[in-house]
Amino acid sequence: MAIHSISMLLSDVLHEWTLSPEYVSLLEKAIAGFEEIQQEQKKGQHPFLDSVYKSDDLIFIGEIAHKWCQDFKTLVVLGTGGSSLGAQTLCALKQSVFHQTSSCRVLFMDNIDPHTFESLFSSLDFQKTGFLAISKSGTTAETLCQLLTVLPRYTLPEMKKHIFILTEPKLSPLRQIAEQYGLECFDHPLGVGGRFSVFANVGLLPSAIAGIDIKRVRQGACQVLDNPLSALEGAVLTVMAAYKGYSQNVLMPYIDRLYYFTFWFRQLWAESLGKKGQGTTPLNALGTVDQHSQLQLYLDGPRDKFFTLICTNVQQKGMKVEIPQGIKDLDYFSQKTMGDLMIAEQRATAETLMNKKCPTRIFSIPELNEEVMGELLMYYMLETMIAAKLLNINAFDQPAVEEGKILTRTYLKGN
Ligand SMILES: O=P(O)(O)OC[C@H]1O[C@](O)(CO)[C@@H](O)[C@@H]1O
């Protein structure tokens, strides 16, 4: 049986949990929950799950990406939350502050700090820049504000060549702007929430521009969807953790390219499960950096954290460490590479957490590429959806946020 490439190691504490009757009963519920999701999917309720098996739309996305790479040196994605974080996660595979594989760099503007926008505008060559404003609802004030500051930078004919919109095909301020100025408008798939939209054009169009093989991303997602058992087991463990009072869910990869993934996860977990007094608080961290910032708290602070580390085998990888003659106490670096140090750090932290009896699981991936990223994204989507089923929560809405959005508009009007 083809199985995905994420392997999971559980600490003794978690292993003990899996032997309990509670685990067995929750796993049965999780399996029933997954079957329910499949039934809902058949009724058309979760189009994002169907989309990963499709490839026809990828040709269109690829064609647009190809054209924009010819036309622009920079593509600025305007949007926030689920309209930005999925694409940021994928693009991190191919671009960083130091490098990019594509001729067009993708920048994400997901805030409205005037200082940042002024810096951006003063550094851009607008004639070689494209803007893509993404908003599912087309009503998000931040995204509209960003777009409305970009529009005056271009003449009307220029706008049509430089500014593009991606939003749901229904009446909204964003769609009206697109219609009024004749801007090309791509449809955000209906019924797909932002935090579940990474496998749609929302996540894949910016990623294709950054040089991501988007077909492989979907293939990875299919691997997990076809073999969901470990995601169901993961959901059970996270829900057991919540029941046992572990109210914080820490995700700490030892891979820089998963930095944005941890922010994507944070939104997915928080917005999907933080309802009706339930849910656990996602904490995103990065190994080894947060060993020197958060680990003291993790090990010796309140015992309220459930840990997931994501590791990959970088043994003998990276630059060799050269030890200068005559410097004492550096022998441990002898014949070692940077990757060797990373491996030792991952192991040391995992073992320390386990020795302290912190509930810890370790995901090991053979290497990080598009397929594995697709697997990780789908794994976490499933884990979240199943956890929601176990907690009797609707994973797909965020009603509490709406109040603040209405107040923001009222305050801006001066009422
Ligand atoms: O894509 P939109 O509609 O602009 O929303 C952006 C984000 O804002 C939220 O609705 C929360 O306010 C998120 O769920 C969403 O991802």
Short mmCIF file of C-alpha atoms and ligand atoms in Angstrom, two decimals:
data_model
loop_
_atom_site.label_atom_id
_atom_site.label_comp_id
_atom_site.label_asym_id
_atom_site.label_seq_id
_atom_site.Cartn_x
_atom_site.Cartn_y
_atom_site.Cartn_z
CA MET A 1 0.00 0.00 0.00
CA ALA A 2 1.38 3.42 -0.93
CA ILE A 3 1.80 5.40 2.23
CA HIS A 4 2.89 8.96 2.80
CA SER A 5 6.41 9.80 3.91
CA ILE A 6 5.74 11.35 7.34
CA SER A 7 6.77 8.85 10.00
CA MET A 8 5.75 9.42 13.60
CA LEU A 9 7.60 8.55 16.80
CA LEU A 10 5.76 8.88 20.09
CA SER A 11 7.27 9.56 23.50
CA ASP A 12 6.64 6.95 26.21
CA VAL A 13 3.92 9.15 27.69
CA LEU A 14 2.05 9.30 24.38
CA HIS A 15 2.64 5.63 23.78
CA GLU A 16 0.95 4.92 27.12
CA TRP A 17 -1.99 7.06 26.06
CA THR A 18 -2.42 4.91 22.95
CA LEU A 19 -2.84 1.83 25.19
CA SER A 20 -5.76 3.33 27.12
CA PRO A 21 -9.46 2.50 26.54
CA GLU A 22 -10.07 6.26 26.06
CA TYR A 23 -7.71 6.24 23.07
CA VAL A 24 -9.41 3.22 21.54
CA SER A 25 -12.84 4.76 21.93
CA LEU A 26 -11.71 8.14 20.55
CA LEU A 27 -10.03 6.42 17.60
CA GLU A 28 -13.31 4.70 16.77
CA LYS A 29 -15.00 8.09 16.88
CA ALA A 30 -12.25 9.57 14.72
CA ILE A 31 -12.76 6.86 12.11
CA ALA A 32 -16.51 7.52 12.18
CA GLY A 33 -15.76 11.25 11.92
CA PHE A 34 -13.62 10.69 8.85
CA GLU A 35 -16.39 8.63 7.27
CA GLU A 36 -18.79 11.48 7.99
CA ILE A 37 -16.39 13.88 6.28
CA GLN A 38 -16.31 11.57 3.27
CA GLN A 39 -20.13 11.55 3.17
CA GLU A 40 -20.17 15.34 3.43
CA GLN A 41 -17.56 15.46 0.66
CA LYS A 42 -19.84 13.37 -1.57
CA LYS A 43 -22.56 15.94 -0.99
CA GLY A 44 -20.16 18.64 -2.21
CA GLN A 45 -19.43 20.13 1.20
CA HIS A 46 -15.62 20.01 1.14
CA PRO A 47 -14.57 20.92 -2.39
CA PHE A 48 -10.98 21.47 -1.21
CA LEU A 49 -10.68 17.72 -0.61
CA ASP A 50 -11.83 16.89 -4.17
CA SER A 51 -9.55 19.52 -5.65
CA VAL A 52 -6.35 17.67 -4.75
CA TYR A 53 -7.22 14.87 -7.18
CA LYS A 54 -7.72 17.31 -10.06
CA SER A 55 -5.13 18.57 -12.47
CA ASP A 56 -7.09 20.34 -15.24
CA ASP A 57 -6.98 23.74 -13.50
CA LEU A 58 -3.23 23.47 -13.01
CA ILE A 59 -2.63 24.10 -16.72
CA PHE A 60 -4.42 27.45 -16.53
CA ILE A 61 -2.55 28.39 -13.35
CA GLY A 62 0.73 27.43 -15.03
CA GLU A 63 -0.04 29.60 -18.07
CA ILE A 64 -0.77 32.67 -15.97
CA ALA A 65 2.32 32.08 -13.87
CA HIS A 66 4.41 31.80 -17.04
CA LYS A 67 3.06 35.11 -18.39
CA TRP A 68 3.53 36.97 -15.12
CA CYS A 69 7.09 35.68 -14.82
CA GLN A 70 7.76 37.22 -18.23
CA ASP A 71 6.02 40.50 -17.40
CA PHE A 72 7.13 41.12 -13.81
CA LYS A 73 10.22 40.98 -11.64
CA THR A 74 8.08 41.12 -8.50
CA LEU A 75 4.59 39.94 -7.71
CA VAL A 76 3.13 41.46 -4.56
CA VAL A 77 0.36 39.38 -3.01
CA LEU A 78 -2.08 41.51 -1.03
CA GLY A 79 -4.24 39.62 1.45
CA THR A 80 -4.28 38.27 4.95
CA GLY A 81 -4.86 35.08 6.97
CA GLY A 82 -5.85 32.15 4.81
CA SER A 83 -5.60 34.29 1.70
CA SER A 84 -1.87 34.62 2.25
CA LEU A 85 -0.40 32.03 4.63
CA GLY A 86 -0.85 28.95 2.42
CA ALA A 87 0.99 30.54 -0.48
CA GLN A 88 3.65 31.91 1.88
CA THR A 89 4.17 28.38 3.18
CA LEU A 90 4.64 26.92 -0.28
CA CYS A 91 6.77 29.75 -1.66
CA ALA A 92 9.21 29.28 1.24
CA LEU A 93 10.33 26.08 -0.50
CA LYS A 94 11.81 28.06 -3.36
CA GLN A 95 12.58 31.52 -2.08
CA SER A 96 14.20 33.04 0.98
CA VAL A 97 15.98 36.28 1.77
CA PHE A 98 19.07 34.78 0.13
CA HIS A 99 17.78 33.10 -2.97
CA GLN A 100 14.94 32.56 -5.40
CA THR A 101 14.58 30.02 -8.17
CA SER A 102 12.14 32.02 -10.28
CA SER A 103 12.83 35.18 -12.30
CA CYS A 104 9.87 36.75 -10.48
CA ARG A 105 10.04 37.19 -6.72
CA VAL A 106 6.78 36.85 -4.78
CA LEU A 107 6.30 39.22 -1.86
CA PHE A 108 3.48 38.89 0.64
CA MET A 109 1.97 41.97 2.23
CA ASP A 110 -0.37 40.72 4.92
CA ASN A 111 -0.44 43.71 7.21
CA ILE A 112 -1.33 47.38 7.05
CA ASP A 113 1.60 48.91 8.85
CA PRO A 114 2.01 52.22 6.98
CA HIS A 115 5.77 52.18 7.58
CA THR A 116 6.17 48.82 5.84
CA PHE A 117 4.03 49.90 2.90
CA GLU A 118 5.96 53.14 2.45
CA SER A 119 9.21 51.14 2.45
CA LEU A 120 7.76 48.72 -0.07
CA PHE A 121 6.53 51.45 -2.39
CA SER A 122 9.83 53.28 -2.27
CA SER A 123 11.71 50.12 -3.23
CA LEU A 124 9.47 48.83 -6.04
CA ASP A 125 9.84 49.36 -9.76
CA PHE A 126 6.09 49.62 -10.40
CA GLN A 127 6.48 49.04 -14.12
CA LYS A 128 8.01 45.63 -13.42
CA THR A 129 5.64 44.74 -10.61
CA GLY A 130 2.33 42.90 -10.54
CA PHE A 131 -0.16 42.96 -7.68
CA LEU A 132 -2.54 40.14 -6.84
CA ALA A 133 -5.19 41.01 -4.24
CA ILE A 134 -6.64 37.86 -2.69
CA SER A 135 -9.70 37.84 -0.46
CA LYS A 136 -12.28 35.08 -0.24
CA SER A 137 -14.99 37.41 1.02
CA GLY A 138 -13.86 40.49 -0.89
CA THR A 139 -14.78 42.53 2.19
CA THR A 140 -11.66 42.39 4.37
CA ALA A 141 -10.80 45.99 5.23
CA GLU A 142 -7.03 45.39 5.36
CA THR A 143 -6.86 43.90 1.86
CA LEU A 144 -9.17 46.55 0.42
CA CYS A 145 -7.07 49.30 2.03
CA GLN A 146 -3.88 47.80 0.59
CA LEU A 147 -5.39 47.59 -2.89
CA LEU A 148 -6.83 51.11 -2.76
CA THR A 149 -3.34 52.47 -2.05
CA VAL A 150 -1.90 50.58 -5.03
CA LEU A 151 -4.52 51.60 -7.62
CA PRO A 152 -3.49 55.29 -7.84
CA ARG A 153 0.07 54.24 -8.70
CA TYR A 154 -1.07 53.28 -12.19
CA THR A 155 -3.00 54.88 -15.05
CA LEU A 156 -6.20 53.07 -16.02
CA PRO A 157 -4.66 51.12 -18.93
CA GLU A 158 -1.66 50.24 -16.72
CA MET A 159 -3.90 48.96 -13.92
CA LYS A 160 -5.29 46.26 -16.20
CA LYS A 161 -1.78 44.99 -16.87
CA HIS A 162 -0.49 45.16 -13.32
CA ILE A 163 -3.35 44.52 -10.89
CA PHE A 164 -5.27 41.26 -10.53
CA ILE A 165 -7.97 40.11 -8.15
CA LEU A 166 -8.81 36.70 -6.72
CA THR A 167 -12.13 36.56 -4.87
CA GLU A 168 -15.39 34.62 -4.68
CA PRO A 169 -17.71 35.07 -7.66
CA LYS A 170 -20.30 37.11 -5.81
CA LEU A 171 -21.02 40.74 -5.08
CA SER A 172 -18.41 42.34 -2.84
CA PRO A 173 -16.45 45.60 -2.71
CA LEU A 174 -13.40 43.81 -4.12
CA ARG A 175 -15.29 42.40 -7.08
CA GLN A 176 -16.89 45.77 -7.71
CA ILE A 177 -13.44 47.39 -7.82
CA ALA A 178 -12.34 44.73 -10.32
CA GLU A 179 -15.41 45.40 -12.48
CA GLN A 180 -15.18 49.18 -12.26
CA TYR A 181 -11.53 49.25 -13.39
CA GLY A 182 -11.77 46.26 -15.75
CA LEU A 183 -9.22 44.24 -13.75
CA GLU A 184 -8.78 40.55 -14.45
CA CYS A 185 -10.57 38.66 -11.70
CA PHE A 186 -9.99 35.00 -10.83
CA ASP A 187 -12.63 33.08 -8.94
CA HIS A 188 -11.89 31.94 -5.40
CA PRO A 189 -13.54 28.52 -5.19
CA LEU A 190 -16.89 28.69 -3.45
CA GLY A 191 -17.26 26.86 -0.16
CA VAL A 192 -13.52 26.78 0.55
CA GLY A 193 -12.46 28.67 3.68
CA GLY A 194 -9.20 30.60 3.49
CA ARG A 195 -7.35 28.29 5.86
CA PHE A 196 -8.35 25.32 3.70
CA SER A 197 -7.54 27.01 0.37
CA VAL A 198 -3.84 26.24 -0.03
CA PHE A 199 -4.49 23.56 -2.68
CA ALA A 200 -6.69 25.93 -4.72
CA ASN A 201 -5.55 28.81 -6.93
CA VAL A 202 -5.27 30.89 -3.71
CA GLY A 203 -2.19 28.93 -2.65
CA LEU A 204 -1.05 27.57 -5.98
CA LEU A 205 -1.01 30.63 -8.26
CA PRO A 206 1.57 32.61 -6.22
CA SER A 207 3.48 29.36 -5.67
CA ALA A 208 3.67 28.55 -9.38
CA ILE A 209 5.21 31.99 -9.91
CA ALA A 210 7.82 31.25 -7.26
CA GLY A 211 8.74 28.09 -9.19
CA ILE A 212 6.89 25.49 -7.13
CA ASP A 213 5.87 22.26 -8.87
CA ILE A 214 2.21 22.61 -7.90
CA LYS A 215 1.21 19.23 -9.30
CA ARG A 216 3.53 17.53 -6.83
CA VAL A 217 2.01 19.53 -3.96
CA ARG A 218 -1.40 18.07 -4.78
CA GLN A 219 0.09 14.60 -5.24
CA GLY A 220 1.49 14.78 -1.71
CA ALA A 221 -1.90 15.85 -0.38
CA CYS A 222 -3.52 12.83 -2.11
CA GLN A 223 -1.06 10.49 -0.41
CA VAL A 224 -2.30 11.57 3.01
CA LEU A 225 -5.96 11.70 2.03
CA ASP A 226 -5.69 8.14 0.71
CA ASN A 227 -3.89 6.99 3.89
CA PRO A 228 -5.51 9.05 6.63
CA LEU A 229 -4.98 6.74 9.61
CA SER A 230 -1.97 8.51 11.12
CA ALA A 231 -3.77 11.88 10.87
CA LEU A 232 -6.74 10.33 12.68
CA GLU A 233 -4.39 8.98 15.36
CA GLY A 234 -2.80 12.42 15.61
CA ALA A 235 -6.21 14.04 16.08
CA VAL A 236 -7.01 11.60 18.89
CA LEU A 237 -3.74 12.40 20.68
CA THR A 238 -4.29 16.16 20.42
CA VAL A 239 -7.83 15.83 21.76
CA MET A 240 -6.65 13.57 24.59
CA ALA A 241 -4.03 16.20 25.36
CA ALA A 242 -6.77 18.85 25.59
CA TYR A 243 -8.86 16.63 27.89
CA LYS A 244 -5.82 16.03 30.12
CA GLY A 245 -5.23 19.77 30.53
CA TYR A 246 -2.45 20.25 27.97
CA SER A 247 -3.91 23.47 26.65
CA GLN A 248 -0.99 24.51 24.40
CA ASN A 249 -0.13 22.80 21.14
CA VAL A 250 3.51 23.49 20.23
CA LEU A 251 4.74 22.90 16.68
CA MET A 252 8.51 23.15 16.33
CA PRO A 253 10.11 22.13 13.05
CA TYR A 254 13.89 21.99 12.69
CA ILE A 255 13.66 23.21 9.11
CA ASP A 256 13.78 26.91 8.24
CA ARG A 257 11.62 26.33 5.16
CA LEU A 258 8.79 25.28 7.49
CA TYR A 259 8.80 28.61 9.31
CA TYR A 260 5.72 29.92 7.45
CA PHE A 261 4.12 26.49 7.70
CA THR A 262 4.02 27.01 11.46
CA PHE A 263 2.09 30.26 10.97
CA TRP A 264 -0.29 28.55 8.55
CA PHE A 265 -0.81 25.81 11.16
CA ARG A 266 -1.40 28.44 13.86
CA GLN A 267 -4.34 29.94 11.98
CA LEU A 268 -5.73 26.55 10.98
CA TRP A 269 -5.69 25.23 14.54
CA ALA A 270 -6.83 28.41 16.26
CA GLU A 271 -9.67 29.45 13.95
CA SER A 272 -10.96 25.93 13.38
CA LEU A 273 -11.03 24.73 16.98
CA GLY A 274 -11.17 27.80 19.22
CA LYS A 275 -14.91 27.77 19.73
CA LYS A 276 -17.50 27.34 22.50
CA GLY A 277 -14.80 27.50 25.19
CA GLN A 278 -12.90 24.65 23.55
CA GLY A 279 -9.71 24.29 21.54
CA THR A 280 -6.07 24.47 22.50
CA THR A 281 -3.68 27.32 21.84
CA PRO A 282 -1.26 26.74 18.99
CA LEU A 283 2.30 27.87 19.63
CA ASN A 284 4.68 28.04 16.74
CA ALA A 285 8.39 27.70 17.28
CA LEU A 286 11.49 26.99 15.21
CA GLY A 287 14.35 24.66 16.10
CA THR A 288 17.05 25.37 17.00
CA VAL A 289 16.32 29.10 17.42
CA ASP A 290 13.61 28.66 20.04
CA GLN A 291 15.75 26.31 22.10
CA HIS A 292 17.50 29.52 23.06
CA SER A 293 14.30 31.39 23.70
CA GLN A 294 11.35 29.15 24.63
CA LEU A 295 12.77 25.78 25.68
CA GLN A 296 13.31 26.74 29.32
CA LEU A 297 9.56 27.40 29.60
CA TYR A 298 8.70 24.26 27.65
CA LEU A 299 10.77 22.07 29.96
CA ASP A 300 10.32 23.72 33.30
CA GLY A 301 7.26 25.96 33.07
CA PRO A 302 3.62 24.91 33.42
CA ARG A 303 3.02 21.33 32.30
CA ASP A 304 0.38 22.39 29.82
CA LYS A 305 2.08 21.74 26.48
CA PHE A 306 1.77 19.04 23.83
CA PHE A 307 4.78 18.98 21.50
CA THR A 308 5.29 18.12 17.86
CA LEU A 309 8.81 18.35 16.45
CA ILE A 310 9.39 18.00 12.72
CA CYS A 311 12.83 16.67 11.85
CA THR A 312 14.67 15.62 8.75
CA ASN A 313 17.86 13.72 8.29
CA VAL A 314 20.60 16.21 7.50
CA GLN A 315 23.44 14.03 8.73
CA GLN A 316 26.69 14.88 6.93
CA LYS A 317 24.79 17.58 5.02
CA GLY A 318 25.85 21.20 4.70
CA MET A 319 29.21 22.81 5.14
CA LYS A 320 31.94 21.03 7.03
CA VAL A 321 33.01 22.73 10.24
CA GLU A 322 36.69 23.73 10.05
CA ILE A 323 38.36 23.90 13.47
CA PRO A 324 41.18 26.47 13.71
CA GLN A 325 44.42 25.14 15.19
CA GLY A 326 45.08 25.93 18.83
CA ILE A 327 41.49 26.61 19.93
CA LYS A 328 40.53 24.38 22.81
CA ASP A 329 37.14 22.74 23.51
CA LEU A 330 36.02 22.47 19.91
CA ASP A 331 36.88 18.77 19.39
CA TYR A 332 33.21 17.84 19.32
CA PHE A 333 33.07 19.55 15.92
CA SER A 334 35.80 17.33 14.48
CA GLN A 335 34.78 15.96 11.05
CA LYS A 336 31.28 17.30 11.55
CA THR A 337 29.00 19.31 9.32
CA MET A 338 26.33 21.88 10.15
CA GLY A 339 23.76 19.16 9.47
CA ASP A 340 25.42 16.93 12.08
CA LEU A 341 24.98 19.66 14.68
CA MET A 342 21.33 20.03 13.68
CA ILE A 343 20.78 16.28 14.12
CA ALA A 344 22.43 16.32 17.55
CA GLU A 345 20.28 19.30 18.60
CA GLN A 346 17.03 17.68 17.44
CA ARG A 347 17.92 14.52 19.31
CA ALA A 348 18.97 16.33 22.46
CA THR A 349 15.78 18.41 22.60
CA ALA A 350 13.52 15.45 21.83
CA GLU A 351 15.19 13.36 24.52
CA THR A 352 15.09 16.16 27.08
CA LEU A 353 11.37 16.68 26.47
CA MET A 354 10.76 12.97 26.72
CA ASN A 355 12.84 12.62 29.89
CA LYS A 356 10.70 15.35 31.44
CA LYS A 357 7.66 13.25 30.48
CA CYS A 358 6.28 15.95 28.20
CA PRO A 359 3.81 14.49 25.68
CA THR A 360 5.93 14.65 22.54
CA ARG A 361 5.68 13.30 19.03
CA ILE A 362 8.34 13.53 16.39
CA PHE A 363 7.52 13.66 12.71
CA SER A 364 10.42 12.56 10.54
CA ILE A 365 10.45 13.36 6.88
CA PRO A 366 13.07 12.04 4.46
CA GLU A 367 13.55 15.45 2.84
CA LEU A 368 11.43 18.54 2.32
CA ASN A 369 10.09 19.00 -1.20
CA GLU A 370 6.77 19.90 -2.82
CA GLU A 371 5.27 16.46 -2.32
CA VAL A 372 6.19 16.26 1.35
CA MET A 373 4.93 19.81 1.89
CA GLY A 374 1.60 18.73 0.34
CA GLU A 375 1.58 15.78 2.72
CA LEU A 376 2.21 17.96 5.77
CA LEU A 377 -0.48 20.45 4.78
CA MET A 378 -3.08 17.75 4.22
CA TYR A 379 -2.01 15.91 7.37
CA TYR A 380 -2.67 18.98 9.48
CA MET A 381 -5.95 19.78 7.70
CA LEU A 382 -7.22 16.27 8.42
CA GLU A 383 -5.94 16.27 11.98
CA THR A 384 -7.75 19.57 12.58
CA MET A 385 -11.00 18.48 10.90
CA ILE A 386 -11.06 15.22 12.85
CA ALA A 387 -10.20 16.96 16.13
CA ALA A 388 -13.18 19.24 15.43
CA LYS A 389 -15.42 16.21 14.92
CA LEU A 390 -14.23 14.75 18.24
CA LEU A 391 -14.89 18.05 20.01
CA ASN A 392 -18.27 18.55 18.27
CA ILE A 393 -17.10 21.80 16.76
CA ASN A 394 -17.68 23.23 13.28
CA ALA A 395 -14.13 23.58 11.92
CA PHE A 396 -15.15 25.80 9.05
CA ASP A 397 -16.45 29.03 10.53
CA GLN A 398 -15.03 31.82 12.70
CA PRO A 399 -18.11 33.63 14.03
CA ALA A 400 -16.40 35.43 16.91
CA VAL A 401 -14.06 37.35 14.59
CA GLU A 402 -16.93 38.98 12.73
CA GLU A 403 -17.87 41.31 15.61
CA GLY A 404 -14.44 42.94 15.56
CA LYS A 405 -14.61 43.39 11.80
CA ILE A 406 -17.92 45.26 12.06
CA LEU A 407 -16.59 47.46 14.90
CA THR A 408 -13.46 48.32 12.89
CA ARG A 409 -15.54 49.72 10.06
CA THR A 410 -17.71 51.64 12.55
CA TYR A 411 -14.65 53.19 14.24
CA LEU A 412 -13.11 54.13 10.90
CA LYS A 413 -16.32 55.94 9.96
CA GLY A 414 -15.99 57.86 13.23
CA ASN A 415 -19.21 56.59 14.83
O1 LIG B 1 -9.92 35.97 2.56
P1 LIG B 1 -10.63 36.99 3.35
O2 LIG B 1 -12.12 36.94 3.21
O3 LIG B 1 -10.11 38.37 3.05
O4 LIG B 1 -10.36 36.72 4.87
C1 LIG B 1 -9.06 36.76 5.40
C2 LIG B 1 -9.03 36.07 6.74
O5 LIG B 1 -9.88 36.74 7.65
C3 LIG B 1 -10.63 35.78 8.41
O6 LIG B 1 -11.94 35.75 7.91
C4 LIG B 1 -10.65 36.15 9.88
O7 LIG B 1 -10.99 37.47 10.05
C5 LIG B 1 -9.92 34.46 8.15
O8 LIG B 1 -10.71 33.36 8.36
C6 LIG B 1 -9.51 34.64 6.73
O9 LIG B 1 -8.53 33.73 6.32
#
